[in-house]
Structure formats: structure tokens, C-alpha cells
Amino acid sequence: MSANNLNERFELIYGYKPNLNYFAPGRINLIGEHIDYSGGHVFPCAITQGTYATVSVRDDNTIRLASDNFKDLGIYEFTLDSLDFKAEDDWTNYVKGFIKILKDDGYLVDKGFDVLYYGNIPNGAGLSSSASLEMLTGVFVKDINNLDITDIDLVKIGMRTENEYIKVQSGIMDQFAITMGQKDKAIYLNTNNLEYELVPLKLNDYVIVIMNTNKRRGLNDSKYNERRSQCESALEILNTVHAEKYLCDHPLSRLEEHLDLFQDELVYKRARHAITENLRVLKAKEVLQNNDLESFGKLMNASHDSLRDDYDVTGIELDTIVSLAIAQDGVLGARVTGAGFGGCAIALVKGDIVDSFTKKVGELYAKEIGYEADFYIATPAQGAHKI
């Protein structure tokens, strides 16, 4: 849907023409999964699929929200003085939560608005539709209220919206990539200090194909919070030997040397994934900068194996589509992207076989799983911005 079409839809819904348009991308993570809350390095990029907002500022403190993705839910209405979480407010809690934390932090948000959202990120696909909605809201609320706040502080508020308001203990990668992304660049991010480097994504004759299993997952309903708790337990155990701030600061040798301290094997395996995944990200940056796509593909495969065997966040749908992808000629590697428990995987595929790849993998997946997958090309894109 174009901005013009969304403007027309806004006028139909609210009865007048809007005057502001914004966009926030979704994201994929090339490698570095489930370690942004353990102080690891991650390697995401923003993508061209994302969320649009058509906005008009009001002269009172009323907020009205509608989404063209949920037309049957109609318009949600509340004021800037009534921003508490309510389950019945559904997707709008991400918007309310972001604004509430801004206000709680002392930022003067006093302009109400009407907004129509539309996203072409499949819900529950693991491409960060919720973080895209949060950061999109942050960008236009900052703009219409003339807030003196940095992009990095907006990113932090996005993460706090998930952690403190939605009650999902996710890390900062999604909001960071969606806000700081640039066209044709990936982001090499150290999540324990937010130092980052924009790395040109040169894939030569290859492209990144997003493979949506169409197995929906909800972070709040998943075992996400449990995984984070297990990593925190592992950090406490290793810190009895040598204190570090984050789990990924511990070397693999220390973890292996002190296996006997772990009474719960699952806690040990969660730590092994986090520490080895961080090492894979460090290597991935090196091989991509050396244009060694074959080695990068192998790191993708190893990452998926670790997420399956040590972190247990994949499942039959993701494992099936990844194994089918890896088996095809012209594919260098594949892995789950995002939190897992359903959602999407990515594959590094020779550009001239993409059509035959999606046809074959799609047919085999539908035969084995019983329903179809969807496929998209991932193109690194600019972060959240005013159109």
C-alpha cells in the first residue's frame, strides 16, 4: 500500500485529510540470535518491509488509533492521561506503552493525534512487527511534540516498552536495527555498550531469501522469558568463578571447565549457545568483510544447529524449512531469524535460482508440514523516518 492510498483510507476512517506520513522497517538478523540480552554481538539489518503511519495532530490530548491490518477492530480511543496497559486494547498497547514511558521519563508529550497504521510485515513472523510499530510511534511522537531526544534514547524506550509494559524480556537488537538501519548496510552491534559499525552487505551473486513458515508465534506466549531467566542463572553460576557483567563476556573455556557447577543441564546448554553464538558473530563479520560467503553460510548453519539443539527455540516448521533450503544447490546456508518458536528463517541463495528455489522448497514444505510457506527477498533499508 502506498502512502497516497493510506492517506485516502485515513480520510475514509476519520473524515478529513491527514498531513504527515512516516515509515519504520522490519528487521532480519543475519546471525547472533538470543544473545542481545546476554551482552553479545548481533548482526541485523533493517528491511524494506515495514510499517507505515499516516498521522494528523489534534488540538486536544485525545489519541485515536486504527490499523488497516485489523479493520474489524475499528478505532481505539484514549487520552494522554489514560495510558495503562489493558489486554482488551490489543495491538495498541505497544503505542500506549511507548508514549507512557516517554511521559514517565519527563518528556512533554501533550499533543493528541489521529493515526492510521498499515504494515506489510506478517504478524508473528519474527521480523519484528511489534518493534517496528514501537519505533514508528516514537519517531512521529518525537516529531509532532518537538522532543529533544536522541535516536539511541528512543531505542532504549522501545526496549523498555517490551520489558516493562508488555512484560516480554527481550533485548535491544530489534529496536536498534529498525531505528539505526541504513540502505545496503548491516549493523554490527555490541549490545553491552551499544557501540556499532555499519558494514556494507556485499552478497555478490547471492540474495537473502526470507522464508516465512507461517507458524505464528507470540513472544509473550512463548518460552522467551524462560530462556532469558536460564541465561541469568548461568551468569550467576559462572560469576562464582570469575565475575563478568554479561554472560557473553565469559569465554567458552571457562564454561566447559566448570560444567560440574551446573546442576541443570538445560542451563548449561543455554549458556553454551549464548557464548558460541557470540563467537560466530565475531567470525561472521570477519568473513563478510573478506567476501567469504561460503564461510558465512557455514556459520549460518551452525547458528541454526545451536538454536535447535542447545537453545530449543526452533520447532518442526523452522527445522524443516531450513533443512530443505540447505539441501538445494546454490544455497550457502540457512538459519532461523528472530526469536524462533515459529516465524521466519533466512537462506543465502544464488540470485539466478531464487524462483526455482522458492518453488521447490515451497512444494516440499507444504507436503511435509501441511500448509504453505511464503518467500520474500530481504533488502537492507533505511531506518525509521518521516516520508
Short mmCIF file of C-alpha atoms in Angstrom, two decimals, residues 61-263:
data_model
loop_
_atom_site.label_atom_id
_atom_site.label_comp_id
_atom_site.label_asym_id
_atom_site.label_seq_id
_atom_site.Cartn_x
_atom_site.Cartn_y
_atom_site.Cartn_z
CA ASN A 61 -4.95 15.31 24.25
CA THR A 62 -7.08 12.59 22.65
CA ILE A 63 -5.42 9.77 20.73
CA ARG A 64 -7.31 7.75 18.15
CA LEU A 65 -5.65 4.68 16.59
CA ALA A 66 -6.73 2.48 13.71
CA SER A 67 -4.92 -0.17 11.66
CA ASP A 68 -5.64 -1.28 8.14
CA ASN A 69 -4.33 -4.69 9.19
CA PHE A 70 -7.11 -5.03 11.77
CA LYS A 71 -10.04 -3.27 10.14
CA ASP A 72 -12.59 -5.27 12.10
CA LEU A 73 -11.21 -3.89 15.39
CA GLY A 74 -12.19 -0.34 14.46
CA ILE A 75 -10.87 2.79 16.17
CA TYR A 76 -9.30 2.74 19.64
CA GLU A 77 -9.61 5.97 21.58
CA PHE A 78 -7.99 7.15 24.81
CA THR A 79 -6.23 10.23 26.17
CA LEU A 80 -2.68 11.05 27.12
CA ASP A 81 -3.81 10.74 30.74
CA SER A 82 -5.02 7.13 30.40
CA LEU A 83 -2.14 5.03 29.12
CA ASP A 84 -2.26 1.97 31.39
CA PHE A 85 -1.99 -1.50 29.88
CA LYS A 86 -5.30 -3.16 29.07
CA ALA A 87 -5.43 -6.58 27.44
CA GLU A 88 -8.57 -5.60 25.54
CA ASP A 89 -6.65 -2.80 23.84
CA ASP A 90 -4.79 -5.42 21.83
CA TRP A 91 -2.06 -4.12 19.48
CA THR A 92 -2.47 -0.52 20.65
CA ASN A 93 -0.71 -1.38 23.92
CA TYR A 94 2.62 -1.09 22.06
CA VAL A 95 1.71 2.50 21.15
CA LYS A 96 0.36 3.36 24.61
CA GLY A 97 3.37 1.80 26.32
CA PHE A 98 5.89 3.77 24.31
CA ILE A 99 4.13 7.07 24.98
CA LYS A 100 3.66 6.28 28.68
CA ILE A 101 7.37 5.60 29.19
CA LEU A 102 8.26 8.80 27.31
CA LYS A 103 5.99 10.76 29.63
CA ASP A 104 7.21 8.92 32.74
CA ASP A 105 10.77 9.89 31.78
CA GLY A 106 9.78 13.55 31.83
CA TYR A 107 9.31 14.26 28.13
CA LEU A 108 6.48 16.70 27.40
CA VAL A 109 4.07 14.77 25.23
CA ASP A 110 0.93 16.91 25.13
CA LYS A 111 -0.33 16.72 21.55
CA GLY A 112 -3.06 14.25 20.74
CA PHE A 113 -3.29 12.75 17.27
CA ASP A 114 -5.26 10.56 14.92
CA VAL A 115 -3.27 7.85 13.17
CA LEU A 116 -3.81 5.04 10.70
CA TYR A 117 -1.18 2.30 10.67
CA TYR A 118 -0.53 -0.27 7.99
CA GLY A 119 2.18 -2.93 8.00
CA ASN A 120 3.34 -5.39 5.35
CA ILE A 121 5.31 -7.43 7.90
CA PRO A 122 3.39 -10.65 8.52
CA ASN A 123 2.21 -10.70 12.15
CA GLY A 124 4.00 -13.26 14.29
CA ALA A 125 6.60 -13.91 11.58
CA GLY A 126 9.61 -12.95 13.69
CA LEU A 127 10.51 -9.91 11.58
CA SER A 128 9.81 -7.52 14.47
CA SER A 129 6.40 -6.10 13.65
CA SER A 130 5.96 -5.01 17.28
CA ALA A 131 9.32 -3.22 17.45
CA SER A 132 8.57 -1.61 14.07
CA LEU A 133 5.27 -0.30 15.48
CA GLU A 134 7.01 0.97 18.62
CA MET A 135 9.80 2.81 16.81
CA LEU A 136 7.44 4.21 14.19
CA THR A 137 5.36 5.65 17.03
CA GLY A 138 8.50 7.00 18.67
CA VAL A 139 9.62 8.80 15.52
CA PHE A 140 6.33 10.59 14.88
CA VAL A 141 5.62 11.38 18.57
CA LYS A 142 9.09 12.92 18.79
CA ASP A 143 8.43 14.92 15.63
CA ILE A 144 4.98 16.31 16.45
CA ASN A 145 5.99 17.21 20.03
CA ASN A 146 9.43 18.59 19.08
CA LEU A 147 11.09 16.37 21.68
CA ASP A 148 14.78 16.75 22.42
CA ILE A 149 15.64 13.05 22.49
CA THR A 150 18.32 11.09 20.67
CA ASP A 151 17.63 8.11 18.45
CA ILE A 152 19.54 5.89 20.88
CA ASP A 153 17.30 7.01 23.75
CA LEU A 154 14.25 6.27 21.59
CA VAL A 155 15.68 2.79 21.02
CA LYS A 156 16.05 2.27 24.78
CA ILE A 157 12.46 3.34 25.36
CA GLY A 158 11.35 0.86 22.71
CA MET A 159 13.09 -1.96 24.58
CA ARG A 160 11.60 -0.80 27.88
CA THR A 161 8.15 -0.83 26.30
CA GLU A 162 8.62 -4.56 25.67
CA ASN A 163 10.26 -5.28 29.05
CA GLU A 164 8.32 -3.08 31.46
CA TYR A 165 4.96 -2.57 29.78
CA ILE A 166 4.34 -5.63 27.57
CA LYS A 167 6.32 -7.84 30.01
CA VAL A 168 8.47 -9.58 27.40
CA GLN A 169 12.12 -9.71 28.47
CA SER A 170 13.57 -9.12 25.01
CA GLY A 171 16.84 -7.38 24.23
CA ILE A 172 17.60 -4.20 22.33
CA MET A 173 18.55 -5.52 18.89
CA ASP A 174 15.19 -5.14 17.16
CA GLN A 175 14.57 -1.52 18.11
CA PHE A 176 18.20 -0.63 17.37
CA ALA A 177 18.20 -2.13 13.86
CA ILE A 178 14.81 -0.62 13.00
CA THR A 179 15.91 2.85 14.08
CA MET A 180 19.58 2.92 13.04
CA GLY A 181 19.49 0.84 9.85
CA GLN A 182 20.84 2.14 6.56
CA LYS A 183 20.34 1.11 2.95
CA ASP A 184 22.66 -1.73 1.83
CA LYS A 185 24.26 -1.98 5.29
CA ALA A 186 24.15 -4.46 8.13
CA ILE A 187 24.74 -3.37 11.73
CA TYR A 188 27.48 -5.00 13.78
CA LEU A 189 26.28 -4.15 17.27
CA ASN A 190 27.82 -4.77 20.66
CA THR A 191 24.72 -4.97 22.82
CA ASN A 192 26.52 -4.50 26.13
CA ASN A 193 27.67 -0.94 25.29
CA LEU A 194 25.72 -0.12 22.08
CA GLU A 195 28.88 0.51 20.09
CA TYR A 196 28.13 -0.31 16.48
CA GLU A 197 29.58 -0.38 13.00
CA LEU A 198 27.71 -0.20 9.69
CA VAL A 199 29.05 -2.97 7.48
CA PRO A 200 28.40 -2.95 3.70
CA LEU A 201 26.41 -6.06 2.81
CA LYS A 202 28.10 -7.30 -0.37
CA LEU A 203 26.50 -10.56 -1.41
CA ASN A 204 27.83 -10.70 -4.99
CA ASP A 205 25.58 -13.07 -6.94
CA TYR A 206 23.61 -14.11 -3.85
CA VAL A 207 20.50 -12.76 -2.17
CA ILE A 208 18.94 -13.27 1.23
CA VAL A 209 15.58 -15.01 0.99
CA ILE A 210 13.18 -14.74 3.92
CA MET A 211 11.23 -17.97 4.39
CA ASN A 212 8.07 -17.49 6.42
CA THR A 213 6.94 -20.81 7.88
CA ASN A 214 3.51 -19.30 8.57
CA LYS A 215 3.70 -20.85 12.02
CA ARG A 216 2.74 -17.84 14.11
CA ARG A 217 4.31 -17.23 17.45
CA GLY A 218 3.73 -14.67 20.16
CA LEU A 219 6.68 -13.65 22.30
CA ASN A 220 4.54 -13.22 25.37
CA ASP A 221 3.11 -16.71 24.94
CA SER A 222 6.43 -18.35 24.14
CA LYS A 223 9.26 -19.58 26.35
CA TYR A 224 11.24 -16.41 25.63
CA ASN A 225 11.20 -15.16 29.20
CA GLU A 226 12.19 -18.62 30.42
CA ARG A 227 15.27 -18.64 28.16
CA ARG A 228 16.36 -15.27 29.47
CA SER A 229 15.95 -16.48 33.06
CA GLN A 230 18.07 -19.53 32.30
CA CYS A 231 20.83 -17.33 30.88
CA GLU A 232 20.72 -15.17 34.00
CA SER A 233 21.08 -18.34 36.10
CA ALA A 234 24.09 -19.38 34.04
CA LEU A 235 25.68 -15.97 34.56
CA GLU A 236 25.23 -16.26 38.33
CA ILE A 237 26.90 -19.69 38.31
CA LEU A 238 29.89 -18.60 36.22
CA ASN A 239 30.27 -15.45 38.27
CA THR A 240 31.05 -17.59 41.32
CA VAL A 241 34.30 -18.41 39.48
CA HIS A 242 35.03 -15.07 37.85
CA ALA A 243 32.69 -12.07 37.84
CA GLU A 244 31.60 -10.66 34.48
CA LYS A 245 28.77 -8.23 33.72
CA TYR A 246 27.28 -10.31 30.89
CA LEU A 247 27.09 -14.00 30.05
CA CYS A 248 28.74 -13.45 26.66
CA ASP A 249 31.77 -11.92 28.41
CA HIS A 250 32.65 -15.37 29.73
CA PRO A 251 34.98 -17.42 27.49
CA LEU A 252 33.83 -20.82 26.26
CA SER A 253 36.78 -22.46 28.02
CA ARG A 254 35.50 -21.25 31.42
CA LEU A 255 32.05 -22.64 30.74
CA GLU A 256 33.44 -26.02 29.69
CA GLU A 257 35.88 -26.15 32.58
CA HIS A 258 33.11 -25.64 35.13
CA LEU A 259 30.43 -27.95 33.77
CA ASP A 260 30.29 -29.59 37.20
CA LEU A 261 28.80 -26.37 38.69
CA PHE A 262 25.65 -26.76 36.56
CA GLN A 263 23.08 -28.96 38.25
#
